[in-house]
Amino acid sequence: MFISVVIPTYNRLPILRQCLQALERQETGGPLQAYEVVLVDDGSTDDTVRWLDAHATAFPHLRLIRQDHGGPAEGRNRGVEEARGDVIVFIDSDLVVTERFLLHHATALARAWEESGDRLCFTYGAVINTHNFDDPTAEPHKLRDLSWAYFATGNVAIDRRVLEQSGLFDTGFRLYGWEDLELGERLRRMGVRLVRCPEAVGYHWHPPLSLEQIPDLVRVERERARMGLVFYRKHPTWRVRFIIQYTWLHLALWELLTLGGLINERSLRPLLRWLIRRGQAGLAMELLRLPLNRFGVRSLHAEARQQGHLVG
């Protein structure tokens, strides 16, 4: 098995360094004969390309592909086109993996192929969220790290031919969100099975919450709402409605949990500031998710009304 790790990146140089260094330390053997890392720089405006050019000898497995800023869907498709492997692993550029990460994916895939007699499956590894930049792999697994997504590109491995038969990612998803889950809906309809591979652990680093991040988090929810409707137009099912929270039930739920909007990013600021100062940024983020979810769901319904959609 030859694995191509496809990673789109945009302005994430500090954590990208750790991501690439971890991938250079991968163990091979068993079903994993060799691997490469296909990094697609999506028009970064920081020092990503300059730094990689200056340190090219430190990353013998790496191939750098450059493109104008087009979003992660376009970047992943470009990475697959350039890849040489028969298996594609997708991770994000802020994920730091363990030394047997690829070997675990390869072993689980080979076992699943042998048991089923076909390659209609993909392996889904574990993602542990962490704020620890200096030592991300020291983070313990937490209950909130569990994911029920079917196909999420933070940590998956799939046969290249199966992936190509699905049609790859829809580049109509140019803003934040849903392009991987939309591809997952097409894979599901092809009969592609999810194989859990919790041994293939990736540590997803993101900076601890600061009050300065709030406007950007609100922007992301607005983008998710717009892309959620793109998802729903392609797959107008109740399953997708629940995935993107496009139901009156979700609208009522977040109105209830935020007391009709009384709990919002402004009213929470004093409490968030207090928690952050006391080293409880994680708890602060969980509280902030209440108004962010309300904003996202309301934005989704407002966008739907503008486009003439109705929800039952």
PDB file of C-alpha atoms in Angstrom:
ATOM      1  CA  MET A   1       0.000   0.000   0.000  1.00  0.00           C
ATOM      2  CA  PHE A   2       1.269   3.456  -0.967  1.00  0.00           C
ATOM      3  CA  ILE A   3      -0.453   6.233   0.965  1.00  0.00           C
ATOM      4  CA  SER A   4      -0.721   9.845  -0.142  1.00  0.00           C
ATOM      5  CA  VAL A   5      -1.525  12.200   2.731  1.00  0.00           C
ATOM      6  CA  VAL A   6      -3.404  15.155   1.229  1.00  0.00           C
ATOM      7  CA  ILE A   7      -3.392  18.366   3.267  1.00  0.00           C
ATOM      8  CA  PRO A   8      -4.810  21.734   2.198  1.00  0.00           C
ATOM      9  CA  THR A   9      -3.381  24.663   4.150  1.00  0.00           C
ATOM     10  CA  TYR A  10      -3.971  28.396   4.381  1.00  0.00           C
ATOM     11  CA  ASN A  11      -1.980  30.682   6.694  1.00  0.00           C
ATOM     12  CA  ARG A  12      -1.253  28.082   9.396  1.00  0.00           C
ATOM     13  CA  LEU A  13       2.539  27.965   9.349  1.00  0.00           C
ATOM     14  CA  PRO A  14       3.229  27.633  13.121  1.00  0.00           C
ATOM     15  CA  ILE A  15       1.135  24.490  13.629  1.00  0.00           C
ATOM     16  CA  LEU A  16       1.798  23.276  10.070  1.00  0.00           C
ATOM     17  CA  ARG A  17       5.457  22.838  11.017  1.00  0.00           C
ATOM     18  CA  GLN A  18       4.489  20.412  13.766  1.00  0.00           C
ATOM     19  CA  CYS A  19       2.022  18.640  11.479  1.00  0.00           C
ATOM     20  CA  LEU A  20       4.707  18.006   8.841  1.00  0.00           C
ATOM     21  CA  GLN A  21       7.396  17.057  11.356  1.00  0.00           C
ATOM     22  CA  ALA A  22       5.089  14.401  12.825  1.00  0.00           C
ATOM     23  CA  LEU A  23       4.394  13.002   9.371  1.00  0.00           C
ATOM     24  CA  GLU A  24       8.119  12.650   8.681  1.00  0.00           C
ATOM     25  CA  ARG A  25       8.388  10.311  11.694  1.00  0.00           C
ATOM     26  CA  GLN A  26       5.879   7.732  10.411  1.00  0.00           C
ATOM     27  CA  GLU A  27       6.649   4.035  10.788  1.00  0.00           C
ATOM     28  CA  THR A  28       6.247   1.798   7.749  1.00  0.00           C
ATOM     29  CA  GLY A  29       5.920  -1.969   7.464  1.00  0.00           C
ATOM     30  CA  GLY A  30       3.181  -4.555   7.140  1.00  0.00           C
ATOM     31  CA  PRO A  31       0.687  -3.336   4.534  1.00  0.00           C
ATOM     32  CA  LEU A  32       2.240   0.159   4.459  1.00  0.00           C
ATOM     33  CA  GLN A  33       5.072   0.072   1.947  1.00  0.00           C
ATOM     34  CA  ALA A  34       5.620   3.806   1.501  1.00  0.00           C
ATOM     35  CA  TYR A  35       3.929   7.186   1.789  1.00  0.00           C
ATOM     36  CA  GLU A  36       4.113  10.762   0.614  1.00  0.00           C
ATOM     37  CA  VAL A  37       2.696  14.051   1.885  1.00  0.00           C
ATOM     38  CA  VAL A  38       0.950  16.236  -0.697  1.00  0.00           C
ATOM     39  CA  LEU A  39       0.574  19.704   0.776  1.00  0.00           C
ATOM     40  CA  VAL A  40      -1.624  22.100  -1.199  1.00  0.00           C
ATOM     41  CA  ASP A  41      -0.983  25.703  -0.259  1.00  0.00           C
ATOM     42  CA  ASP A  42      -4.240  27.534  -0.926  1.00  0.00           C
ATOM     43  CA  GLY A  43      -2.734  30.952  -1.623  1.00  0.00           C
ATOM     44  CA  SER A  44      -1.321  31.570   1.857  1.00  0.00           C
ATOM     45  CA  THR A  45      -0.287  35.159   2.576  1.00  0.00           C
ATOM     46  CA  ASP A  46       1.984  34.313   5.513  1.00  0.00           C
ATOM     47  CA  ASP A  47       5.504  32.827   5.264  1.00  0.00           C
ATOM     48  CA  THR A  48       4.323  29.261   4.548  1.00  0.00           C
ATOM     49  CA  VAL A  49       5.805  28.862   1.067  1.00  0.00           C
ATOM     50  CA  ARG A  50       9.022  30.726   1.844  1.00  0.00           C
ATOM     51  CA  TRP A  51       9.612  28.659   4.980  1.00  0.00           C
ATOM     52  CA  LEU A  52       8.930  25.358   3.203  1.00  0.00           C
ATOM     53  CA  ASP A  53      11.280  26.266   0.360  1.00  0.00           C
ATOM     54  CA  ALA A  54      14.012  27.104   2.888  1.00  0.00           C
ATOM     55  CA  HIS A  55      13.552  23.813   4.790  1.00  0.00           C
ATOM     56  CA  ALA A  56      12.806  21.442   1.903  1.00  0.00           C
ATOM     57  CA  THR A  57      15.590  18.999   2.841  1.00  0.00           C
ATOM     58  CA  ALA A  58      13.985  18.422   6.258  1.00  0.00           C
ATOM     59  CA  PHE A  59      10.829  16.995   4.616  1.00  0.00           C
ATOM     60  CA  PRO A  60      11.823  14.291   2.105  1.00  0.00           C
ATOM     61  CA  HIS A  61       8.267  12.908   1.925  1.00  0.00           C
ATOM     62  CA  LEU A  62       6.744  16.300   1.134  1.00  0.00           C
ATOM     63  CA  ARG A  63       5.568  17.624  -2.203  1.00  0.00           C
ATOM     64  CA  LEU A  64       4.297  21.208  -2.206  1.00  0.00           C
ATOM     65  CA  ILE A  65       1.535  22.198  -4.616  1.00  0.00           C
ATOM     66  CA  ARG A  66       0.559  25.845  -4.923  1.00  0.00           C
ATOM     67  CA  GLN A  67      -2.748  27.290  -6.052  1.00  0.00           C
ATOM     68  CA  ASP A  68      -4.674  30.549  -5.866  1.00  0.00           C
ATOM     69  CA  HIS A  69      -7.044  30.787  -2.923  1.00  0.00           C
ATOM     70  CA  GLY A  70      -9.995  28.572  -3.776  1.00  0.00           C
ATOM     71  CA  GLY A  71     -10.972  26.875  -0.518  1.00  0.00           C
ATOM     72  CA  PRO A  72     -10.356  23.440   1.012  1.00  0.00           C
ATOM     73  CA  ALA A  73     -12.572  21.502  -1.426  1.00  0.00           C
ATOM     74  CA  GLU A  74     -10.577  22.742  -4.402  1.00  0.00           C
ATOM     75  CA  GLY A  75      -7.333  22.163  -2.491  1.00  0.00           C
ATOM     76  CA  ARG A  76      -8.178  18.562  -1.628  1.00  0.00           C
ATOM     77  CA  ASN A  77      -9.219  17.805  -5.197  1.00  0.00           C
ATOM     78  CA  ARG A  78      -5.946  19.250  -6.472  1.00  0.00           C
ATOM     79  CA  GLY A  79      -4.068  17.135  -3.939  1.00  0.00           C
ATOM     80  CA  VAL A  80      -5.792  13.954  -5.102  1.00  0.00           C
ATOM     81  CA  GLU A  81      -5.015  14.794  -8.728  1.00  0.00           C
ATOM     82  CA  GLU A  82      -1.319  15.227  -7.877  1.00  0.00           C
ATOM     83  CA  ALA A  83      -1.116  12.214  -5.542  1.00  0.00           C
ATOM     84  CA  ARG A  84       0.783   9.070  -6.521  1.00  0.00           C
ATOM     85  CA  GLY A  85      -0.677   6.741  -3.912  1.00  0.00           C
ATOM     86  CA  ASP A  86      -3.379   4.097  -4.217  1.00  0.00           C
ATOM     87  CA  VAL A  87      -4.795   5.173  -0.846  1.00  0.00           C
ATOM     88  CA  ILE A  88      -5.621   8.771   0.123  1.00  0.00           C
ATOM     89  CA  VAL A  89      -5.465   9.997   3.716  1.00  0.00           C
ATOM     90  CA  PHE A  90      -7.059  13.369   4.430  1.00  0.00           C
ATOM     91  CA  ILE A  91      -6.011  15.423   7.428  1.00  0.00           C
ATOM     92  CA  ASP A  92      -6.049  19.136   8.197  1.00  0.00           C
ATOM     93  CA  SER A  93      -2.904  21.215   8.540  1.00  0.00           C
ATOM     94  CA  ASP A  94      -3.504  21.801  12.258  1.00  0.00           C
ATOM     95  CA  LEU A  95      -3.459  18.074  13.087  1.00  0.00           C
ATOM     96  CA  VAL A  96      -0.431  16.489  14.793  1.00  0.00           C
ATOM     97  CA  VAL A  97      -0.349  12.694  14.518  1.00  0.00           C
ATOM     98  CA  THR A  98       1.422   9.848  16.307  1.00  0.00           C
ATOM     99  CA  GLU A  99       4.264   7.816  14.762  1.00  0.00           C
ATOM    100  CA  ARG A 100       2.081   4.809  13.867  1.00  0.00           C
ATOM    101  CA  PHE A 101      -0.786   6.924  12.545  1.00  0.00           C
ATOM    102  CA  LEU A 102      -0.514   5.854   8.898  1.00  0.00           C
ATOM    103  CA  LEU A 103       0.338   2.275   9.814  1.00  0.00           C
ATOM    104  CA  HIS A 104      -2.849   1.985  11.862  1.00  0.00           C
ATOM    105  CA  HIS A 105      -4.946   3.306   8.954  1.00  0.00           C
ATOM    106  CA  ALA A 106      -3.213   0.927   6.525  1.00  0.00           C
ATOM    107  CA  THR A 107      -3.675  -2.095   8.793  1.00  0.00           C
ATOM    108  CA  ALA A 108      -7.365  -1.376   9.396  1.00  0.00           C
ATOM    109  CA  LEU A 109      -8.016  -0.815   5.692  1.00  0.00           C
ATOM    110  CA  ALA A 110      -6.214  -4.012   4.644  1.00  0.00           C
ATOM    111  CA  ARG A 111      -8.176  -6.022   7.225  1.00  0.00           C
ATOM    112  CA  ALA A 112     -11.502  -4.529   6.095  1.00  0.00           C
ATOM    113  CA  TRP A 113     -10.730  -5.188   2.424  1.00  0.00           C
ATOM    114  CA  GLU A 114      -9.885  -8.814   3.169  1.00  0.00           C
ATOM    115  CA  GLU A 115     -13.010  -9.376   5.268  1.00  0.00           C
ATOM    116  CA  SER A 116     -15.416  -7.828   2.756  1.00  0.00           C
ATOM    117  CA  GLY A 117     -13.736  -8.822  -0.499  1.00  0.00           C
ATOM    118  CA  ASP A 118     -13.964  -5.281  -1.863  1.00  0.00           C
ATOM    119  CA  ARG A 119     -12.598  -1.806  -1.141  1.00  0.00           C
ATOM    120  CA  LEU A 120     -15.911  -0.055  -0.488  1.00  0.00           C
ATOM    121  CA  CYS A 121     -14.937   1.329   2.902  1.00  0.00           C
ATOM    122  CA  PHE A 122     -12.901   4.025   4.590  1.00  0.00           C
ATOM    123  CA  THR A 123     -11.214   4.226   7.958  1.00  0.00           C
ATOM    124  CA  TYR A 124     -12.040   7.034  10.359  1.00  0.00           C
ATOM    125  CA  GLY A 125      -9.431   7.828  12.999  1.00  0.00           C
ATOM    126  CA  ALA A 126      -9.778   9.606  16.330  1.00  0.00           C
ATOM    127  CA  VAL A 127      -9.415  13.377  16.663  1.00  0.00           C
ATOM    128  CA  ILE A 128      -8.499  14.844  20.047  1.00  0.00           C
ATOM    129  CA  ASN A 129      -8.901  18.594  20.411  1.00  0.00           C
ATOM    130  CA  THR A 130      -6.171  20.468  22.240  1.00  0.00           C
ATOM    131  CA  HIS A 131      -4.946  23.980  23.053  1.00  0.00           C
ATOM    132  CA  ASN A 132      -1.480  22.689  23.948  1.00  0.00           C
ATOM    133  CA  PHE A 133       0.766  24.042  21.180  1.00  0.00           C
ATOM    134  CA  ASP A 134       4.099  22.917  22.664  1.00  0.00           C
ATOM    135  CA  ASP A 135       3.036  19.304  23.264  1.00  0.00           C
ATOM    136  CA  PRO A 136      -0.308  18.629  21.545  1.00  0.00           C
ATOM    137  CA  THR A 137      -0.037  14.834  21.815  1.00  0.00           C
ATOM    138  CA  ALA A 138      -0.064  15.089  25.611  1.00  0.00           C
ATOM    139  CA  GLU A 139      -3.783  15.913  25.577  1.00  0.00           C
ATOM    140  CA  PRO A 140      -6.044  13.174  27.013  1.00  0.00           C
ATOM    141  CA  HIS A 141      -9.098  11.930  25.166  1.00  0.00           C
ATOM    142  CA  LYS A 142     -12.266  13.723  26.300  1.00  0.00           C
ATOM    143  CA  LEU A 143     -15.956  12.945  25.939  1.00  0.00           C
ATOM    144  CA  ARG A 144     -16.475  16.034  23.782  1.00  0.00           C
ATOM    145  CA  ASP A 145     -13.876  14.719  21.311  1.00  0.00           C
ATOM    146  CA  LEU A 146     -16.300  12.017  20.166  1.00  0.00           C
ATOM    147  CA  SER A 147     -17.712  12.586  16.689  1.00  0.00           C
ATOM    148  CA  TRP A 148     -20.750  11.017  15.061  1.00  0.00           C
ATOM    149  CA  ALA A 149     -19.946  12.363  11.592  1.00  0.00           C
ATOM    150  CA  TYR A 150     -19.925   9.798   8.794  1.00  0.00           C
ATOM    151  CA  PHE A 151     -17.103  11.247   6.667  1.00  0.00           C
ATOM    152  CA  ALA A 152     -15.016  14.131   8.004  1.00  0.00           C
ATOM    153  CA  THR A 153     -11.700  15.016   6.399  1.00  0.00           C
ATOM    154  CA  GLY A 154      -9.897  15.710   9.652  1.00  0.00           C
ATOM    155  CA  ASN A 155      -8.718  12.069   9.774  1.00  0.00           C
ATOM    156  CA  VAL A 156      -9.852   9.552   7.136  1.00  0.00           C
ATOM    157  CA  ALA A 157      -8.247   7.041   4.737  1.00  0.00           C
ATOM    158  CA  ILE A 158      -9.901   5.736   1.570  1.00  0.00           C
ATOM    159  CA  ASP A 159      -9.037   3.795  -1.567  1.00  0.00           C
ATOM    160  CA  ARG A 160      -8.223   6.233  -4.334  1.00  0.00           C
ATOM    161  CA  ARG A 161     -10.417   4.570  -6.957  1.00  0.00           C
ATOM    162  CA  VAL A 162     -13.442   4.560  -4.655  1.00  0.00           C
ATOM    163  CA  LEU A 163     -12.863   8.228  -3.900  1.00  0.00           C
ATOM    164  CA  GLU A 164     -12.581   9.120  -7.580  1.00  0.00           C
ATOM    165  CA  GLN A 165     -15.759   7.175  -8.387  1.00  0.00           C
ATOM    166  CA  SER A 166     -17.613   9.409  -5.908  1.00  0.00           C
ATOM    167  CA  GLY A 167     -16.729  12.510  -7.918  1.00  0.00           C
ATOM    168  CA  LEU A 168     -14.409  14.056  -5.284  1.00  0.00           C
ATOM    169  CA  PHE A 169     -15.320  17.274  -3.462  1.00  0.00           C
ATOM    170  CA  ASP A 170     -17.845  19.761  -4.809  1.00  0.00           C
ATOM    171  CA  THR A 171     -15.928  23.013  -5.366  1.00  0.00           C
ATOM    172  CA  GLY A 172     -19.193  24.925  -5.033  1.00  0.00           C
ATOM    173  CA  PHE A 173     -18.406  24.835  -1.298  1.00  0.00           C
ATOM    174  CA  ARG A 174     -16.061  27.825  -1.388  1.00  0.00           C
ATOM    175  CA  LEU A 175     -16.834  29.079   2.118  1.00  0.00           C
ATOM    176  CA  TYR A 176     -16.513  27.316   5.472  1.00  0.00           C
ATOM    177  CA  GLY A 177     -18.232  24.028   6.113  1.00  0.00           C
ATOM    178  CA  TRP A 178     -19.989  20.896   4.867  1.00  0.00           C
ATOM    179  CA  GLU A 179     -17.930  19.938   1.790  1.00  0.00           C
ATOM    180  CA  ASP A 180     -16.672  16.760   3.462  1.00  0.00           C
ATOM    181  CA  LEU A 181     -20.033  15.695   4.847  1.00  0.00           C
ATOM    182  CA  GLU A 182     -21.620  16.295   1.440  1.00  0.00           C
ATOM    183  CA  LEU A 183     -19.067  13.968  -0.132  1.00  0.00           C
ATOM    184  CA  GLY A 184     -19.914  11.536   2.649  1.00  0.00           C
ATOM    185  CA  GLU A 185     -23.551  11.484   1.534  1.00  0.00           C
ATOM    186  CA  ARG A 186     -22.452  10.413  -1.957  1.00  0.00           C
ATOM    187  CA  LEU A 187     -20.144   7.758  -0.525  1.00  0.00           C
ATOM    188  CA  ARG A 188     -22.961   6.439   1.644  1.00  0.00           C
ATOM    189  CA  ARG A 189     -25.210   6.082  -1.414  1.00  0.00           C
ATOM    190  CA  MET A 190     -22.420   4.095  -3.103  1.00  0.00           C
ATOM    191  CA  GLY A 191     -22.519   1.651  -0.203  1.00  0.00           C
ATOM    192  CA  VAL A 192     -19.148   2.727   1.191  1.00  0.00           C
ATOM    193  CA  ARG A 193     -18.782   1.574   4.792  1.00  0.00           C
ATOM    194  CA  LEU A 194     -17.297   3.464   7.717  1.00  0.00           C
ATOM    195  CA  VAL A 195     -14.617   1.511   9.618  1.00  0.00           C
ATOM    196  CA  ARG A 196     -13.656   3.030  12.965  1.00  0.00           C
ATOM    197  CA  CYS A 197      -9.912   3.169  13.579  1.00  0.00           C
ATOM    198  CA  PRO A 198      -9.439   4.805  17.003  1.00  0.00           C
ATOM    199  CA  GLU A 199      -5.757   3.795  17.090  1.00  0.00           C
ATOM    200  CA  ALA A 200      -5.029   6.317  14.297  1.00  0.00           C
ATOM    201  CA  VAL A 201      -4.998   9.337  16.587  1.00  0.00           C
ATOM    202  CA  GLY A 202      -4.616  12.931  15.476  1.00  0.00           C
ATOM    203  CA  TYR A 203      -4.386  15.895  17.847  1.00  0.00           C
ATOM    204  CA  HIS A 204      -6.305  18.875  16.494  1.00  0.00           C
ATOM    205  CA  TRP A 205      -4.719  22.066  17.753  1.00  0.00           C
ATOM    206  CA  HIS A 206      -6.597  25.315  17.894  1.00  0.00           C
ATOM    207  CA  PRO A 207      -5.764  28.395  19.948  1.00  0.00           C
ATOM    208  CA  PRO A 208      -7.601  28.887  23.244  1.00  0.00           C
ATOM    209  CA  LEU A 209     -10.559  31.211  23.060  1.00  0.00           C
ATOM    210  CA  SER A 210      -9.947  34.940  23.306  1.00  0.00           C
ATOM    211  CA  LEU A 211     -12.578  37.666  23.080  1.00  0.00           C
ATOM    212  CA  GLU A 212     -10.894  38.936  19.917  1.00  0.00           C
ATOM    213  CA  GLN A 213     -11.895  35.701  18.142  1.00  0.00           C
ATOM    214  CA  ILE A 214     -15.636  36.243  18.581  1.00  0.00           C
ATOM    215  CA  PRO A 215     -16.276  38.280  15.382  1.00  0.00           C
ATOM    216  CA  ASP A 216     -14.477  35.642  13.329  1.00  0.00           C
ATOM    217  CA  LEU A 217     -16.466  32.844  14.989  1.00  0.00           C
ATOM    218  CA  VAL A 218     -19.684  34.686  14.109  1.00  0.00           C
ATOM    219  CA  ARG A 219     -18.479  35.044  10.518  1.00  0.00           C
ATOM    220  CA  VAL A 220     -17.831  31.302  10.350  1.00  0.00           C
ATOM    221  CA  GLU A 221     -21.400  30.566  11.471  1.00  0.00           C
ATOM    222  CA  ARG A 222     -22.721  32.838   8.742  1.00  0.00           C
ATOM    223  CA  GLU A 223     -20.624  30.989   6.150  1.00  0.00           C
ATOM    224  CA  ARG A 224     -21.730  27.607   7.495  1.00  0.00           C
ATOM    225  CA  ALA A 225     -25.346  28.685   7.046  1.00  0.00           C
ATOM    226  CA  ARG A 226     -24.786  29.606   3.399  1.00  0.00           C
ATOM    227  CA  MET A 227     -22.905  26.395   2.668  1.00  0.00           C
ATOM    228  CA  GLY A 228     -25.503  24.390   4.601  1.00  0.00           C
ATOM    229  CA  LEU A 229     -28.104  25.358   2.028  1.00  0.00           C
ATOM    230  CA  VAL A 230     -25.770  24.291  -0.770  1.00  0.00           C
ATOM    231  CA  PHE A 231     -25.594  20.918   1.003  1.00  0.00           C
ATOM    232  CA  TYR A 232     -29.372  20.716   1.374  1.00  0.00           C
ATOM    233  CA  ARG A 233     -30.078  21.638  -2.251  1.00  0.00           C
ATOM    234  CA  LYS A 234     -27.906  18.720  -3.345  1.00  0.00           C
ATOM    235  CA  HIS A 235     -29.444  16.299  -0.832  1.00  0.00           C
ATOM    236  CA  PRO A 236     -32.953  17.503   0.162  1.00  0.00           C
ATOM    237  CA  THR A 237     -33.530  14.854   2.819  1.00  0.00           C
ATOM    238  CA  TRP A 238     -34.497  14.910   6.472  1.00  0.00           C
ATOM    239  CA  ARG A 239     -31.142  13.377   7.309  1.00  0.00           C
ATOM    240  CA  VAL A 240     -29.326  16.385   5.850  1.00  0.00           C
ATOM    241  CA  ARG A 241     -31.769  18.769   7.508  1.00  0.00           C
ATOM    242  CA  PHE A 242     -30.804  17.351  10.883  1.00  0.00           C
ATOM    243  CA  ILE A 243     -27.099  17.425  10.042  1.00  0.00           C
ATOM    244  CA  ILE A 244     -27.186  21.157   9.210  1.00  0.00           C
ATOM    245  CA  GLN A 245     -29.864  21.899  11.875  1.00  0.00           C
ATOM    246  CA  TYR A 246     -32.387  23.100   9.297  1.00  0.00           C
ATOM    247  CA  THR A 247     -35.556  22.275  11.282  1.00  0.00           C
ATOM    248  CA  TRP A 248     -37.957  24.176  13.508  1.00  0.00           C
ATOM    249  CA  LEU A 249     -36.914  21.811  16.304  1.00  0.00           C
ATOM    250  CA  HIS A 250     -33.348  23.131  16.221  1.00  0.00           C
ATOM    251  CA  LEU A 251     -34.560  26.701  15.956  1.00  0.00           C
ATOM    252  CA  ALA A 252     -36.757  26.245  19.035  1.00  0.00           C
ATOM    253  CA  LEU A 253     -33.986  24.406  20.919  1.00  0.00           C
ATOM    254  CA  TRP A 254     -31.412  27.179  20.597  1.00  0.00           C
ATOM    255  CA  GLU A 255     -33.989  29.868  21.325  1.00  0.00           C
ATOM    256  CA  LEU A 256     -34.836  28.008  24.521  1.00  0.00           C
ATOM    257  CA  LEU A 257     -31.220  27.434  25.586  1.00  0.00           C
ATOM    258  CA  THR A 258     -30.325  31.099  25.036  1.00  0.00           C
ATOM    259  CA  LEU A 259     -33.549  32.416  26.617  1.00  0.00           C
ATOM    260  CA  GLY A 260     -34.668  33.883  23.332  1.00  0.00           C
ATOM    261  CA  GLY A 261     -31.309  35.497  22.683  1.00  0.00           C
ATOM    262  CA  LEU A 262     -30.778  37.058  26.120  1.00  0.00           C
ATOM    263  CA  ILE A 263     -27.725  34.837  26.404  1.00  0.00           C
ATOM    264  CA  ASN A 264     -25.591  36.133  23.553  1.00  0.00           C
ATOM    265  CA  GLU A 265     -21.977  36.947  22.748  1.00  0.00           C
ATOM    266  CA  ARG A 266     -22.355  40.416  24.263  1.00  0.00           C
ATOM    267  CA  SER A 267     -24.104  39.465  27.487  1.00  0.00           C
ATOM    268  CA  LEU A 268     -21.641  36.607  28.010  1.00  0.00           C
ATOM    269  CA  ARG A 269     -18.525  38.750  27.588  1.00  0.00           C
ATOM    270  CA  PRO A 270     -17.916  39.470  31.310  1.00  0.00           C
ATOM    271  CA  LEU A 271     -18.253  35.783  32.206  1.00  0.00           C
ATOM    272  CA  LEU A 272     -16.133  34.689  29.254  1.00  0.00           C
ATOM    273  CA  ARG A 273     -13.415  37.176  30.188  1.00  0.00           C
ATOM    274  CA  TRP A 274     -13.467  35.928  33.795  1.00  0.00           C
ATOM    275  CA  LEU A 275     -13.183  32.271  32.715  1.00  0.00           C
ATOM    276  CA  ILE A 276     -10.384  32.992  30.235  1.00  0.00           C
ATOM    277  CA  ARG A 277      -8.376  34.868  32.870  1.00  0.00           C
ATOM    278  CA  ARG A 278      -8.646  31.828  35.142  1.00  0.00           C
ATOM    279  CA  GLY A 279      -7.417  29.406  32.529  1.00  0.00           C
ATOM    280  CA  GLN A 280     -10.862  28.044  31.661  1.00  0.00           C
ATOM    281  CA  ALA A 281     -10.874  28.914  27.968  1.00  0.00           C
ATOM    282  CA  GLY A 282     -12.346  25.508  27.096  1.00  0.00           C
ATOM    283  CA  LEU A 283     -15.355  26.065  29.338  1.00  0.00           C
ATOM    284  CA  ALA A 284     -15.715  29.592  27.974  1.00  0.00           C
ATOM    285  CA  MET A 285     -15.856  28.184  24.442  1.00  0.00           C
ATOM    286  CA  GLU A 286     -18.533  25.656  25.390  1.00  0.00           C
ATOM    287  CA  LEU A 287     -20.681  28.492  26.792  1.00  0.00           C
ATOM    288  CA  LEU A 288     -20.115  30.608  23.704  1.00  0.00           C
ATOM    289  CA  ARG A 289     -21.370  27.739  21.548  1.00  0.00           C
ATOM    290  CA  LEU A 290     -24.894  28.426  22.825  1.00  0.00           C
ATOM    291  CA  PRO A 291     -25.323  31.837  21.133  1.00  0.00           C
ATOM    292  CA  LEU A 292     -23.141  30.769  18.189  1.00  0.00           C
ATOM    293  CA  ASN A 293     -25.481  27.857  17.476  1.00  0.00           C
ATOM    294  CA  ARG A 294     -28.496  30.144  17.746  1.00  0.00           C
ATOM    295  CA  PHE A 295     -26.890  32.629  15.375  1.00  0.00           C
ATOM    296  CA  GLY A 296     -25.996  29.880  12.911  1.00  0.00           C
ATOM    297  CA  VAL A 297     -29.467  28.327  12.880  1.00  0.00           C
ATOM    298  CA  ARG A 298     -31.177  31.719  12.570  1.00  0.00           C
ATOM    299  CA  SER A 299     -28.810  32.648   9.739  1.00  0.00           C
ATOM    300  CA  LEU A 300     -29.638  29.379   7.988  1.00  0.00           C
ATOM    301  CA  HIS A 301     -33.374  30.035   8.170  1.00  0.00           C
ATOM    302  CA  ALA A 302     -32.955  33.659   7.080  1.00  0.00           C
ATOM    303  CA  GLU A 303     -30.835  32.584   4.120  1.00  0.00           C
ATOM    304  CA  ALA A 304     -33.440  29.961   3.221  1.00  0.00           C
ATOM    305  CA  ARG A 305     -36.247  32.533   3.253  1.00  0.00           C
ATOM    306  CA  GLN A 306     -34.262  34.782   0.936  1.00  0.00           C
ATOM    307  CA  GLN A 307     -33.776  31.892  -1.469  1.00  0.00           C
ATOM    308  CA  GLY A 308     -37.408  30.806  -1.319  1.00  0.00           C
ATOM    309  CA  HIS A 309     -36.894  27.629   0.737  1.00  0.00           C
ATOM    310  CA  LEU A 310     -39.413  26.548   3.340  1.00  0.00           C
ATOM    311  CA  VAL A 311     -38.815  24.120   6.175  1.00  0.00           C
ATOM    312  CA  GLY A 312     -41.354  21.821   7.732  1.00  0.00           C
TER     313      GLY A 312
END
